[in-house]
Short mmCIF file of C-alpha atoms in Angstrom, two decimals:
data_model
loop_
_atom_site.label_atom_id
_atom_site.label_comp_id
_atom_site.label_asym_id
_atom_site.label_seq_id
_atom_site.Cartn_x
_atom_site.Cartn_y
_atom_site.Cartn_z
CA UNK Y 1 107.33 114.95 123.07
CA UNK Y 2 108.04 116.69 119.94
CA UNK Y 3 106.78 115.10 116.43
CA UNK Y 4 108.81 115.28 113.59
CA UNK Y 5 106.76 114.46 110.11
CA UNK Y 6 104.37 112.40 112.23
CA UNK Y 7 107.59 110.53 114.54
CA UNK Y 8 107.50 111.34 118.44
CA UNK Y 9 110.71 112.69 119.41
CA UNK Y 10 111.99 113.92 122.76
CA UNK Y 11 113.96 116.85 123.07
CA UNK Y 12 116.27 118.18 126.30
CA UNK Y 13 114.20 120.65 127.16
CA UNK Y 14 110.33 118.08 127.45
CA UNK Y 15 109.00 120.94 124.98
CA UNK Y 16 106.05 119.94 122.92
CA UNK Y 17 105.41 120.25 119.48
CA UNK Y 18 103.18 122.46 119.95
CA UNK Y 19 105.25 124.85 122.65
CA UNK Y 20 108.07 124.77 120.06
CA UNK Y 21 105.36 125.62 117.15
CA UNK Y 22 104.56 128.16 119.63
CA UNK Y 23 108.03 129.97 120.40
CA UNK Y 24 109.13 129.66 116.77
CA UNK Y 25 106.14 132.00 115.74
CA UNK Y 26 107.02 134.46 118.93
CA UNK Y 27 110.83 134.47 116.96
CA UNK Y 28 112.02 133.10 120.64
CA UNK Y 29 113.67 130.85 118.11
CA UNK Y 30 114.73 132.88 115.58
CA UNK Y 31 112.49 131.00 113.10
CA UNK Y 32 109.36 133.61 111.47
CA UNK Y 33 106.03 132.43 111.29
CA UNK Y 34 106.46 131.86 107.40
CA UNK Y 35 109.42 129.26 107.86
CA UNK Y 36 107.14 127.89 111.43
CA UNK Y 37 103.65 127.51 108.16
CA UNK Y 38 106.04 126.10 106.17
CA UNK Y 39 107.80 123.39 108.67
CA UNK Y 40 104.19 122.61 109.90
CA UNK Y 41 103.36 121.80 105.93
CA UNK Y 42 106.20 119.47 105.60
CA UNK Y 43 105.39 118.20 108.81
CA UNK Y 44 102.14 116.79 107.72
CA UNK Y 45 102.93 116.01 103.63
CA UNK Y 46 100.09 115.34 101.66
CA UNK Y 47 99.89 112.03 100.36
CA UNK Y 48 102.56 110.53 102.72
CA UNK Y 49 101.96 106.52 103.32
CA UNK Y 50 105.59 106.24 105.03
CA UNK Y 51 107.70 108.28 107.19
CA UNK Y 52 110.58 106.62 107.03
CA UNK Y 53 112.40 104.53 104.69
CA UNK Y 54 115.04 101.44 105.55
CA UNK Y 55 116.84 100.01 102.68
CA UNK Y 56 117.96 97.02 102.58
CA UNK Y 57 121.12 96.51 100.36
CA UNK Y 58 123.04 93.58 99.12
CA UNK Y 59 125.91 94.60 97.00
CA UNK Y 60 127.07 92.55 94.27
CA UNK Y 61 123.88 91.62 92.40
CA UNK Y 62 121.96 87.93 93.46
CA UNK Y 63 120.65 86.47 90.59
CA UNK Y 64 116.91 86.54 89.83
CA UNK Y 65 117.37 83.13 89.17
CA UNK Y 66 118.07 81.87 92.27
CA UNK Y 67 115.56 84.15 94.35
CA UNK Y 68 112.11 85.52 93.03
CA UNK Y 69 111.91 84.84 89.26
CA UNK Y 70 112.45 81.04 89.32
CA UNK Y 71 112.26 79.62 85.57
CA UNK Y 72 111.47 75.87 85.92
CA UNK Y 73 110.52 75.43 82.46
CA UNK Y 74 113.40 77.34 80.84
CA UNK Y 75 116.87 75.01 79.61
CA UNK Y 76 118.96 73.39 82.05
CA UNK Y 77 121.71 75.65 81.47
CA UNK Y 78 119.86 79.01 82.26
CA UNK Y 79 116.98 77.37 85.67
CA UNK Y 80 119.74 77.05 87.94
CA UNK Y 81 120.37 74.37 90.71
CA UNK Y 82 117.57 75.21 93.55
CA UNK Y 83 114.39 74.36 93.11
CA UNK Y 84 111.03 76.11 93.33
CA UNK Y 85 108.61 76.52 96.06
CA UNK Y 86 105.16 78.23 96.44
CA UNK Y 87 104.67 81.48 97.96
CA UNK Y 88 101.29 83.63 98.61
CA UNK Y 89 101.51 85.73 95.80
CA UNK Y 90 99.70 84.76 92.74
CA UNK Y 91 102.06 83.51 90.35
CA UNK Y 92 105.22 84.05 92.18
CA UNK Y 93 107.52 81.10 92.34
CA UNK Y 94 110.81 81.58 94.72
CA UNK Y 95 113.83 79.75 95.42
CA UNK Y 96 113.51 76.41 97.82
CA UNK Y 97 116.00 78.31 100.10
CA UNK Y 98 113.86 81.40 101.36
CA UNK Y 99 110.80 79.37 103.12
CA UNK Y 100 110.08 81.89 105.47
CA UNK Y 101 110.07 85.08 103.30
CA UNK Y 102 107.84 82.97 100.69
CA UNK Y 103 105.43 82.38 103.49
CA UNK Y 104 105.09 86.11 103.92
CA UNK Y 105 105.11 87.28 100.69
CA UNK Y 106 101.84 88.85 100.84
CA UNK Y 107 103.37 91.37 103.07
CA UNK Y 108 105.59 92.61 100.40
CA UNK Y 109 105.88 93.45 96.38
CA UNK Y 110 108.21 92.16 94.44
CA UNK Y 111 109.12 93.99 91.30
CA UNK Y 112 110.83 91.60 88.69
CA UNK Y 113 111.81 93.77 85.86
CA UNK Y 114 113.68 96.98 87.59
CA UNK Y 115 117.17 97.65 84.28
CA UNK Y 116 119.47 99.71 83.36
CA UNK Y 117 122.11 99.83 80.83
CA UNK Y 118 125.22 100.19 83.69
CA UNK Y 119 126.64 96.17 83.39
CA UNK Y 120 129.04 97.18 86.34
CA UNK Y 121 128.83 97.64 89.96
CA UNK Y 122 128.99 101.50 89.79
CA UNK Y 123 125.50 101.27 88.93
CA UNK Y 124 125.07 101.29 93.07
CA UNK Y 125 124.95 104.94 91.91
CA UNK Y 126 122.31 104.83 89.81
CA UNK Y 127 120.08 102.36 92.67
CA UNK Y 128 121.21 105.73 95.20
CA UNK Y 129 120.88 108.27 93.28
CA UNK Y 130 118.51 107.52 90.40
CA UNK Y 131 120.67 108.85 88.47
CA UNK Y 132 123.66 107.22 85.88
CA UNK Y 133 127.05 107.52 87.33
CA UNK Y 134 129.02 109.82 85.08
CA UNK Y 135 132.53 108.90 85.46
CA UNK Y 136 134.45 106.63 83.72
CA UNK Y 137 134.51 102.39 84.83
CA UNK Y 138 138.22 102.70 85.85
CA UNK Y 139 137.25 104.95 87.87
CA UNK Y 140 136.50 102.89 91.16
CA UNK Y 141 136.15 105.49 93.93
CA UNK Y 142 133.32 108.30 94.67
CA UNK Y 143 134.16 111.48 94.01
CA UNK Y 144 132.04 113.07 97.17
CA UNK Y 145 131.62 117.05 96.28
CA UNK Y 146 130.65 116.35 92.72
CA UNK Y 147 128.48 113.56 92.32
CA UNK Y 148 124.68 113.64 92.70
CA UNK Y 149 123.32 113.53 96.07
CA UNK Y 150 122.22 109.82 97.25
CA UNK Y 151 118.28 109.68 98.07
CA UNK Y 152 119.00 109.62 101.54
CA UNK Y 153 121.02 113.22 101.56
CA UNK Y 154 118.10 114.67 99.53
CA UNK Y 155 115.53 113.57 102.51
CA UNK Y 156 118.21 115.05 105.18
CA UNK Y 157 118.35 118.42 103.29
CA UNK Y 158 114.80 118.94 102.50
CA UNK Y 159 114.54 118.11 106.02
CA UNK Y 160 116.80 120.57 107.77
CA UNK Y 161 115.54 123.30 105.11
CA UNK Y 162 111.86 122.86 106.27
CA UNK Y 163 112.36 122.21 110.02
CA UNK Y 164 114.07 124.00 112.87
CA UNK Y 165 117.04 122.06 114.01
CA UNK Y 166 116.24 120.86 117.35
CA UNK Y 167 119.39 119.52 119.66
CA UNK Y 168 119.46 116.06 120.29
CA UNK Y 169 117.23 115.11 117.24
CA UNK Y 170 118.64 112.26 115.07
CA UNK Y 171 119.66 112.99 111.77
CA UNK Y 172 117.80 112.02 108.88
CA UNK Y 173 120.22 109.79 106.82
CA UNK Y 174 122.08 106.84 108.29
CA UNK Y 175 124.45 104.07 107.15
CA UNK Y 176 125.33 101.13 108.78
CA UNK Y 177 127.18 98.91 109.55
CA UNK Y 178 129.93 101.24 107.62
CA UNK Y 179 129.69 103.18 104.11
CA UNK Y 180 129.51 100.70 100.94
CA UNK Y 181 132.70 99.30 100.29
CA UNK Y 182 134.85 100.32 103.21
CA UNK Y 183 134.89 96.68 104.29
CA UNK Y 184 136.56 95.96 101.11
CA UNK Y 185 138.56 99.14 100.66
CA UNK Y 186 137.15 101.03 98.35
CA UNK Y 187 134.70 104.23 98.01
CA UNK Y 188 132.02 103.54 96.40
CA UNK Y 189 129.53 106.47 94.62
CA UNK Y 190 126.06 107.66 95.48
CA UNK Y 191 126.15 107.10 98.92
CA UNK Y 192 127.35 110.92 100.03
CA UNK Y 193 125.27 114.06 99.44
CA UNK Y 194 127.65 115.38 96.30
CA UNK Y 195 127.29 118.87 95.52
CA UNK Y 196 124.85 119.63 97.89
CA UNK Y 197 127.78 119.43 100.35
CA UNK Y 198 129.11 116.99 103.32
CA UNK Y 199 126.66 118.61 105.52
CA UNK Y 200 124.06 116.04 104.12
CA UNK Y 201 126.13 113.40 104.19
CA UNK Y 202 124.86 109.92 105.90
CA UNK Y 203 126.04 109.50 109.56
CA UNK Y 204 127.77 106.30 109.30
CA UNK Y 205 128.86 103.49 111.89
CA UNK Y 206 132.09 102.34 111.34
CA UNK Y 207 132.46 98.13 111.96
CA UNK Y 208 135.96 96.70 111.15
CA UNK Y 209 137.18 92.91 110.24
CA UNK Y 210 139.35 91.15 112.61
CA UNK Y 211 141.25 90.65 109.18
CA UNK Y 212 141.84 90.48 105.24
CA UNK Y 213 139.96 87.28 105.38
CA UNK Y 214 137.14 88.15 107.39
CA UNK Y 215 133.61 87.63 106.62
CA UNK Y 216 131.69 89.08 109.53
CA UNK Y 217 128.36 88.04 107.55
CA UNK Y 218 129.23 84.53 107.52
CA UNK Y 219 130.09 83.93 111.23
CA UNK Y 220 128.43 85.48 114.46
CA UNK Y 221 129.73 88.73 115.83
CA UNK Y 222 130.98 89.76 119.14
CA UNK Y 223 129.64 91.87 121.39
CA UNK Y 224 133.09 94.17 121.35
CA UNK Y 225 132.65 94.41 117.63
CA UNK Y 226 128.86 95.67 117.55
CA UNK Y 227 129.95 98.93 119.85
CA UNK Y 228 128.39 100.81 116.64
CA UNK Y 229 130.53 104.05 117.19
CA UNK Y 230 129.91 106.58 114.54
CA UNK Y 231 132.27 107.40 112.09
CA UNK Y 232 134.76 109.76 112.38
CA UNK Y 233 133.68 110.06 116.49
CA UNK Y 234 135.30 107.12 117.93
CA UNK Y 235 138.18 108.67 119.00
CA UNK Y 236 136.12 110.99 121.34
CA UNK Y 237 134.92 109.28 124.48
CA UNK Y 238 137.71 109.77 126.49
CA UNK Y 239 137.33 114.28 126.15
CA UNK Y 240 135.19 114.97 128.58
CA UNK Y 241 132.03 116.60 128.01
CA UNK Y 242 132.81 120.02 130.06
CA UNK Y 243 136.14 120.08 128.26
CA UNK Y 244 133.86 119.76 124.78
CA UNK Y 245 131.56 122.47 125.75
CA UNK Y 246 134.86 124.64 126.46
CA UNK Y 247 136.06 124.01 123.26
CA UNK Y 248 132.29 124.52 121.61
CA UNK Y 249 132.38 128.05 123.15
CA UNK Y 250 136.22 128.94 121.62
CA UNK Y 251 134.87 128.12 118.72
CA UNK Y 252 131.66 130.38 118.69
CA UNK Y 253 133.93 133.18 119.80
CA UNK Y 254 136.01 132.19 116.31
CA UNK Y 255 132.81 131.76 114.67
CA UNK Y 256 131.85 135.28 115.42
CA UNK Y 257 134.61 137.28 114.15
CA UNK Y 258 134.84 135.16 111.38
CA UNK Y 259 130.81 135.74 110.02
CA UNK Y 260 131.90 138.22 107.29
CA UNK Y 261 134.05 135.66 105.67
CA UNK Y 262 130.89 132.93 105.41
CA UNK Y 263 130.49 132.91 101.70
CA UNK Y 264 131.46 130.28 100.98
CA UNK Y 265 130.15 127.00 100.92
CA UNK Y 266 133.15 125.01 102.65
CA UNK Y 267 133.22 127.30 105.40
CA UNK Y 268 130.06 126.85 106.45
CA UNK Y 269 129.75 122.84 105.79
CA UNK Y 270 132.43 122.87 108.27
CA UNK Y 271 130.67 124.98 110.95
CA UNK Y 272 127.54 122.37 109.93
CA UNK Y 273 129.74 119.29 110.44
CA UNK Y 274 131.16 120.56 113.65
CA UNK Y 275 128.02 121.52 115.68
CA UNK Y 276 126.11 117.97 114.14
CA UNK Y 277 128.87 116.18 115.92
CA UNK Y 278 128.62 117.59 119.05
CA UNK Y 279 125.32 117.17 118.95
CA UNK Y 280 125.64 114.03 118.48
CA UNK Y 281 128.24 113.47 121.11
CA UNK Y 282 125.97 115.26 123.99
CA UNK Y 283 122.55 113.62 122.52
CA UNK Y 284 121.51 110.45 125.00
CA UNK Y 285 118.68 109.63 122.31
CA UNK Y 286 121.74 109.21 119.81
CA UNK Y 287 123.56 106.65 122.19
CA UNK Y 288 120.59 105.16 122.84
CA UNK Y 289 119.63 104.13 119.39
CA UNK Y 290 123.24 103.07 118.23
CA UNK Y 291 123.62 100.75 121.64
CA UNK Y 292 121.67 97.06 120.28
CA UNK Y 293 122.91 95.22 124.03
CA UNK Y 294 119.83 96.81 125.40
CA UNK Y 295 117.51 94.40 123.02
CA UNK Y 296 116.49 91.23 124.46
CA UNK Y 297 118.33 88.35 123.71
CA UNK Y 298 115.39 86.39 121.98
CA UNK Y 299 114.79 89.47 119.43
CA UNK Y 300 118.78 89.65 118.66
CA UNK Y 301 118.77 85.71 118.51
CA UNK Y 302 115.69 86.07 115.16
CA UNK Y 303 117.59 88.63 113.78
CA UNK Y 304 120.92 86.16 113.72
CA UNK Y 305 124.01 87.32 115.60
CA UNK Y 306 125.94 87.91 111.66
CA UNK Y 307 126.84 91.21 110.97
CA UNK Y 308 123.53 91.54 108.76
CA UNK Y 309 121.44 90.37 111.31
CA UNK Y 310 122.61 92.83 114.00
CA UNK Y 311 123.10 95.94 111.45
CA UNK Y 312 119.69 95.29 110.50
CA UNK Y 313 118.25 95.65 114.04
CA UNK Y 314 120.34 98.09 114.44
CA UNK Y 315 118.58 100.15 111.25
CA UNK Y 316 115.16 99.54 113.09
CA UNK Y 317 116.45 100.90 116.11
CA UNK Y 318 117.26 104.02 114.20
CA UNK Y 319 114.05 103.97 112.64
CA UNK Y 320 112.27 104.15 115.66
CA UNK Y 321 114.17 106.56 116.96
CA UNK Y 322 113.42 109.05 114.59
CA UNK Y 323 115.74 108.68 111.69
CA UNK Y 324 114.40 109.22 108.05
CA UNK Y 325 115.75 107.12 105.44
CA UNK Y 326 118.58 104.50 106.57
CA UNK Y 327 120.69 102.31 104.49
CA UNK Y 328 121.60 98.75 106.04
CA UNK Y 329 124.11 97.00 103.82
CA UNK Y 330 125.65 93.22 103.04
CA UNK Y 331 128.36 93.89 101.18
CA UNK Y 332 130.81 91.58 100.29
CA UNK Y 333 134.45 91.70 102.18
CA UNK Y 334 135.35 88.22 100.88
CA UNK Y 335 135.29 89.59 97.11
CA UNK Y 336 132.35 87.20 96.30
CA UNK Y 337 129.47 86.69 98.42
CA UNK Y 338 126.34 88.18 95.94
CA UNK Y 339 128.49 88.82 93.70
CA UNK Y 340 128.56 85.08 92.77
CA UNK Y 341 130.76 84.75 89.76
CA UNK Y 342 132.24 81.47 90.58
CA UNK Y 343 129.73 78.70 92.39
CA UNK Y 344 126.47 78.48 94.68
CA UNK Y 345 127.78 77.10 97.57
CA UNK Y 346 127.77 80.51 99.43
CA UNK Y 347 124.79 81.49 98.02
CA UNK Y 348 122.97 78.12 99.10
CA UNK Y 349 124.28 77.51 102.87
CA UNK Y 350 125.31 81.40 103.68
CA UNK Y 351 122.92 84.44 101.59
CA UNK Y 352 119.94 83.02 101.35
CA UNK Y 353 119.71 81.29 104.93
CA UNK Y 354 120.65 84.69 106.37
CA UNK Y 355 118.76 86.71 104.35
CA UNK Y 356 115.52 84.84 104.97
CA UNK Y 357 116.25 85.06 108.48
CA UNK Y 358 116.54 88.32 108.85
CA UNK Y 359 114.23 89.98 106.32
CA UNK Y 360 111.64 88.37 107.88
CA UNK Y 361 112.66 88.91 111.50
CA UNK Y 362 113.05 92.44 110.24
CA UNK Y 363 109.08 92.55 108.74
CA UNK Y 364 107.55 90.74 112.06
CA UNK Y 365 109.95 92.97 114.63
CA UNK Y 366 107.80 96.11 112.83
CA UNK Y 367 104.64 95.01 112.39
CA UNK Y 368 104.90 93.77 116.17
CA UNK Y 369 106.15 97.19 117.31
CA UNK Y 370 103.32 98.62 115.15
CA UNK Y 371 106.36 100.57 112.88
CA UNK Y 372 105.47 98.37 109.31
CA UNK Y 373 102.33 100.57 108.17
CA UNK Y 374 104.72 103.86 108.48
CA UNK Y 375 108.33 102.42 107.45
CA UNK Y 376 108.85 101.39 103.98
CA UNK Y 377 111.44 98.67 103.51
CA UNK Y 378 113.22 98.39 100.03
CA UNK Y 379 115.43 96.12 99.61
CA UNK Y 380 117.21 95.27 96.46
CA UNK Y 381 120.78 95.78 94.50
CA UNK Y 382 122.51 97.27 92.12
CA UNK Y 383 122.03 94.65 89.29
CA UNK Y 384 121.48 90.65 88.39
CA UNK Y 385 122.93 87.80 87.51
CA UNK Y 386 123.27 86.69 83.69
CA UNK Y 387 121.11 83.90 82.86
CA UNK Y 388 123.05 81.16 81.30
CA UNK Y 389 125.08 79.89 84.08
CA UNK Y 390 128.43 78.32 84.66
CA UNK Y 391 129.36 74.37 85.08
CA UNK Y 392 129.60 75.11 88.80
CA UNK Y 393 126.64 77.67 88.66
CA UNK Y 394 128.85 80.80 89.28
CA UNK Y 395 126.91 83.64 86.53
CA UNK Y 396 128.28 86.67 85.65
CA UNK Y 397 126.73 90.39 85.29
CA UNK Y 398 123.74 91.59 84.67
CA UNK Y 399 121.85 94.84 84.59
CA UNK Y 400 119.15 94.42 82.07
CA UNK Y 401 116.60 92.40 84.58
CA UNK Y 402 116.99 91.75 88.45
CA UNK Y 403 114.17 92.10 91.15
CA UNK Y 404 113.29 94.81 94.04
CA UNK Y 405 111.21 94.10 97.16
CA UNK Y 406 109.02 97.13 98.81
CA UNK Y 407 107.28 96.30 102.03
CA UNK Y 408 105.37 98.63 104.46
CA UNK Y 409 104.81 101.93 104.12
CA UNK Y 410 101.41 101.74 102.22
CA UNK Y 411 103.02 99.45 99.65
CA UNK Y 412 100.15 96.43 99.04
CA UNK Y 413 101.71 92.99 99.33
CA UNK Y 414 101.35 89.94 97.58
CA UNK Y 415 101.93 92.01 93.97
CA UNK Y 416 104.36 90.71 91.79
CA UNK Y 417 105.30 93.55 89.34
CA UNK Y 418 106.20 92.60 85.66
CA UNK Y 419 107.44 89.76 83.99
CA UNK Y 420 110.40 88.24 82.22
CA UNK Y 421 110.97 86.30 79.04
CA UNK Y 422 111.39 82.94 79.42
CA UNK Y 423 115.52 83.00 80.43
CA UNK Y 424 114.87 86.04 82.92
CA UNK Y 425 117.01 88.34 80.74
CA UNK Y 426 114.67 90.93 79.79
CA UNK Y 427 111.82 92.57 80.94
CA UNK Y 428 108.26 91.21 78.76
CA UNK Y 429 106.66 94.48 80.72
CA UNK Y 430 106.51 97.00 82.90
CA UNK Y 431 110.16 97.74 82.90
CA UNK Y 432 111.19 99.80 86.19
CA UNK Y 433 114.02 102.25 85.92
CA UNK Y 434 116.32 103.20 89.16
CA UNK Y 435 114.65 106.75 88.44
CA UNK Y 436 111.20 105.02 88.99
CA UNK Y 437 112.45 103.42 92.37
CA UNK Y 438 113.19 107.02 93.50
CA UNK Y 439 110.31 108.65 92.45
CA UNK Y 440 108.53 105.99 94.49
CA UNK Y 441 110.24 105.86 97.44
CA UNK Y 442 109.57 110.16 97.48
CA UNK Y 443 106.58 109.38 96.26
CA UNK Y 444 105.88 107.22 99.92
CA UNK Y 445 107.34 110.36 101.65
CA UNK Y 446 104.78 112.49 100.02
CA UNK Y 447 107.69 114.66 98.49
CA UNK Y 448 106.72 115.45 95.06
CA UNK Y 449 109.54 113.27 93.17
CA UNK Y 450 110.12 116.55 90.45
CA UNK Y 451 110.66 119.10 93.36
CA UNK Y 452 113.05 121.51 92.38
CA UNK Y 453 116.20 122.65 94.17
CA UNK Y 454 118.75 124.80 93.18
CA UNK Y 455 122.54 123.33 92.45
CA UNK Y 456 125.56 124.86 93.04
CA UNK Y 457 125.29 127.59 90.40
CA UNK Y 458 121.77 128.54 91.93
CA UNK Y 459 119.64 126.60 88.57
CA UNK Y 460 116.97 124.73 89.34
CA UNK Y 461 117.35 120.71 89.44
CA UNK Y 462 114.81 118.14 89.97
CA UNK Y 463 115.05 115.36 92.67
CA UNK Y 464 114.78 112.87 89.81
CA UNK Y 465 114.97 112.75 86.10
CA UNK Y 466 112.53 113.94 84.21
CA UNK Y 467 111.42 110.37 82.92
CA UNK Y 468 110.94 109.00 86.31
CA UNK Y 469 107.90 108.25 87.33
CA UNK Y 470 106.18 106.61 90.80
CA UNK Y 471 104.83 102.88 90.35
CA UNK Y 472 101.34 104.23 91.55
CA UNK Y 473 100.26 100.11 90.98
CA UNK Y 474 102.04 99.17 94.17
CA UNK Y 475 100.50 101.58 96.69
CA UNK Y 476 97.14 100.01 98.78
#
């Protein structure tokens, strides 16, 4: 068994940790003793109360309203049609529809007052990046080798630049069930690793709709349709694995003659890309993970057989087998679904139902498998809803209040962070910037959120914005 940062890992060869600590200081791996010190030092970060992170995202923006900053006593226009139950958090009121997560809500915080001035849903970039997305509104797809690296790609690269590569070990980053908005046809930004090139890019799976009208989180999926194949690899299966290794080896030979001419940075994300994915093809602990039929029935049945349900066992299954920081997503292929613009008919019988479901299937699944105290679970979005609702309860945008949950991962439950004014428009304290979310989810890594690492041009950038800072109030 080998650990990475804490996680047992097998590798091909049965090697320990501390054999491979071992040859790497000998050079039998062509790693020095000052790159072995500095691994081990990574390997153990100070401060670290998670070593993993699984976020939770649900694109489109449910309204703080209708989920974990009920207003009761606010106008009839702005409360909104559920009504309020009880949780176990002090002073937390949440909607009638999520009974089970308010009867575990002293396993998680809730942050009320996270803002930002983006009013659009590019500001998914500034939730995966922590940083503003610089492009222009009409500008609707990501622009991969210039924008700022997600959080994810940040973890993969500080990760492969502080830790021998060993074959067969998962990859840090992960999205699933595809990339945000390829279900609806778009690209969205802050998802990919930017500048710091497609070598730290998330290996995603890639789930397709039986159509134009499909809504695979609103029905139950087939077991034909959760073959989670990664992206970019499905077409694969059928080469044979001694006719891969043949072609592995013509390209070394091409790789050799061709090791003057590795200046740049394209040729050797290519060369990076290449051996990951044959990696990845050979790697049984890869196949493994990605492959939810071997789960009992009972745990896929609490999960709920949606696409949600199933993409979020699938994250845990990743989790445990050594992935870093993976994203599980709801987006919304109908054109709707959080997004709720029009009525609360989805929102009542479809979101919530499912949500509650599976968040807290998710929660008991890894405190059961004893994977809670070291995984931190975020899950949040990319804005709000506006507060003065529709005739038919539809509301529109809104960025400058909406609420985060952080579970696990030494986060202390039952804290509800800051408050809103009485319409839940505006933060009345603590206000929480994406930036902040960052810092604390590197802060739960034990990375030191304003780490410096060079950009393109070789200058020094931090992992976060200067302002950013870690909500030290949440940690136990």
């Amino acid at each position: 068994m080998l650990t990475i940062l804490g996680r047992p890992q097998s590798t091909c060869e049965g090697f320990s940790r501390r054999e491979m600590l071992q040859a790497a200081g000998a050079g039998l791996l062509g790693v020095g003793f000052p790159q072995v010190c500095q691994a081990e030092a990574v390997a153990c970060p100070q401060g670290a109360t998670a070593k993993s992170i699984l976020s939770l995202y649900l694109y489109g923006g449910p309204s703080q309203l209708e989920t974990y900053d009920m207003k009761p006593e606010a106008p009839s226009g702005i409360r909104g049609p559920f009504q309020p139950i009880a949780s176990r958090t002090p002073d937390l009121l949440m909607t009638e529809h999520l009974p089970r997560m308010a009867m575990m809500s002293d396993r998680f915080a809730v942050i009320r007052t996270v803002n930002h001035t983006h009013n659009n849903h590019h500001a998914c970039h500034w939730i995966k990046t922590g940083r503003p997305w610089h492009m222009p509104e009409t500008v609707l797809n990501a622009t991969p080798d210039q924008d700022q690296p997600a959080i994810g790609s940040l973890v993969q690269y500080l990760d492969q630049h502080h830790f021998p590569r060993i074959p067969g070990q998962l990859p840090s980053y992960w999205y699933v069930p595809a990339p945000l908005g390829h279900l609806q046809g778009y690209d969205y930004p802050g998802q990919y690793a930017g500048w710091l090139g497609r070598g730290y890019n998330a290996l995603a799976t890639n789930f397709r709709r039986r159509d134009s009208n499909d809504n695979p989180y609103f029905r139950d999926c087939t077991e034909e349709e959760l073959n989670f194949q990664i992206q970019g690899l499905e077409s694969l299966p059928d080469l044979a694995l001694d006719r891969l290794d043949r072609r592995q080896s013509l390209l070394s030979r091409f790789d050799d003659g061709r090791a003057r001419l590795e200046q740049t940075r394209s040729v050797n994300t290519q060369g990076e890309l290449w051996q990951r994915a044959f990696d990845l093809m050979c790697a049984e602990q890869v196949r493994n993970a990605l492959d939810i039929r071997q789960e009992e029935s009972t745990v896929r049945d609490r999960y709920g057989r949606h696409l949600f349900g199933q993409s979020a066992l699938l994250g845990r299954r990743l989790i445990e087998a050594g992935a870093r920081f993976v994203t599980v997503q709801w987006e919304c292929p109908d054109g709707y679904s959080w997004d709720s613009h029009v009525h609360s008919r989805d929102i009542e019988h479809e979101l919530l139902p499912r949500l509650d479901q599976t968040y807290s299937a998710l929660l008991d699944d890894l405190d059961d498998r004893g994977l809670l105290d070291e995984t931190l679970v975020v899950l949040m979005s990319e804005m709000g809803r506006t507060p003065q609702g529709t005739e038919t309860w539809g509301r529109g945008h809104w960025c400058y209040t909406f609420p985060a949950l952080l579970a696990g991962g030494g986060i202390q439950g039952g804290i509800a962070y800051g408050t809103t004014d009485r319409d839940a428009g505006y933060p009345a304290d603590f206000p929480v910037s994406p930036g902040d979310i960052a810092a604390t989810l590197f802060k739960a890594l034990g990375i030191d959120p304003h780490l410096r690492i060079p950009d393109p041009q070789g200058r020094p950038v931090g992992l976060v914005v200067d302002d950013a800072k870690p909500i030290d109030a949440l940690f136990s």
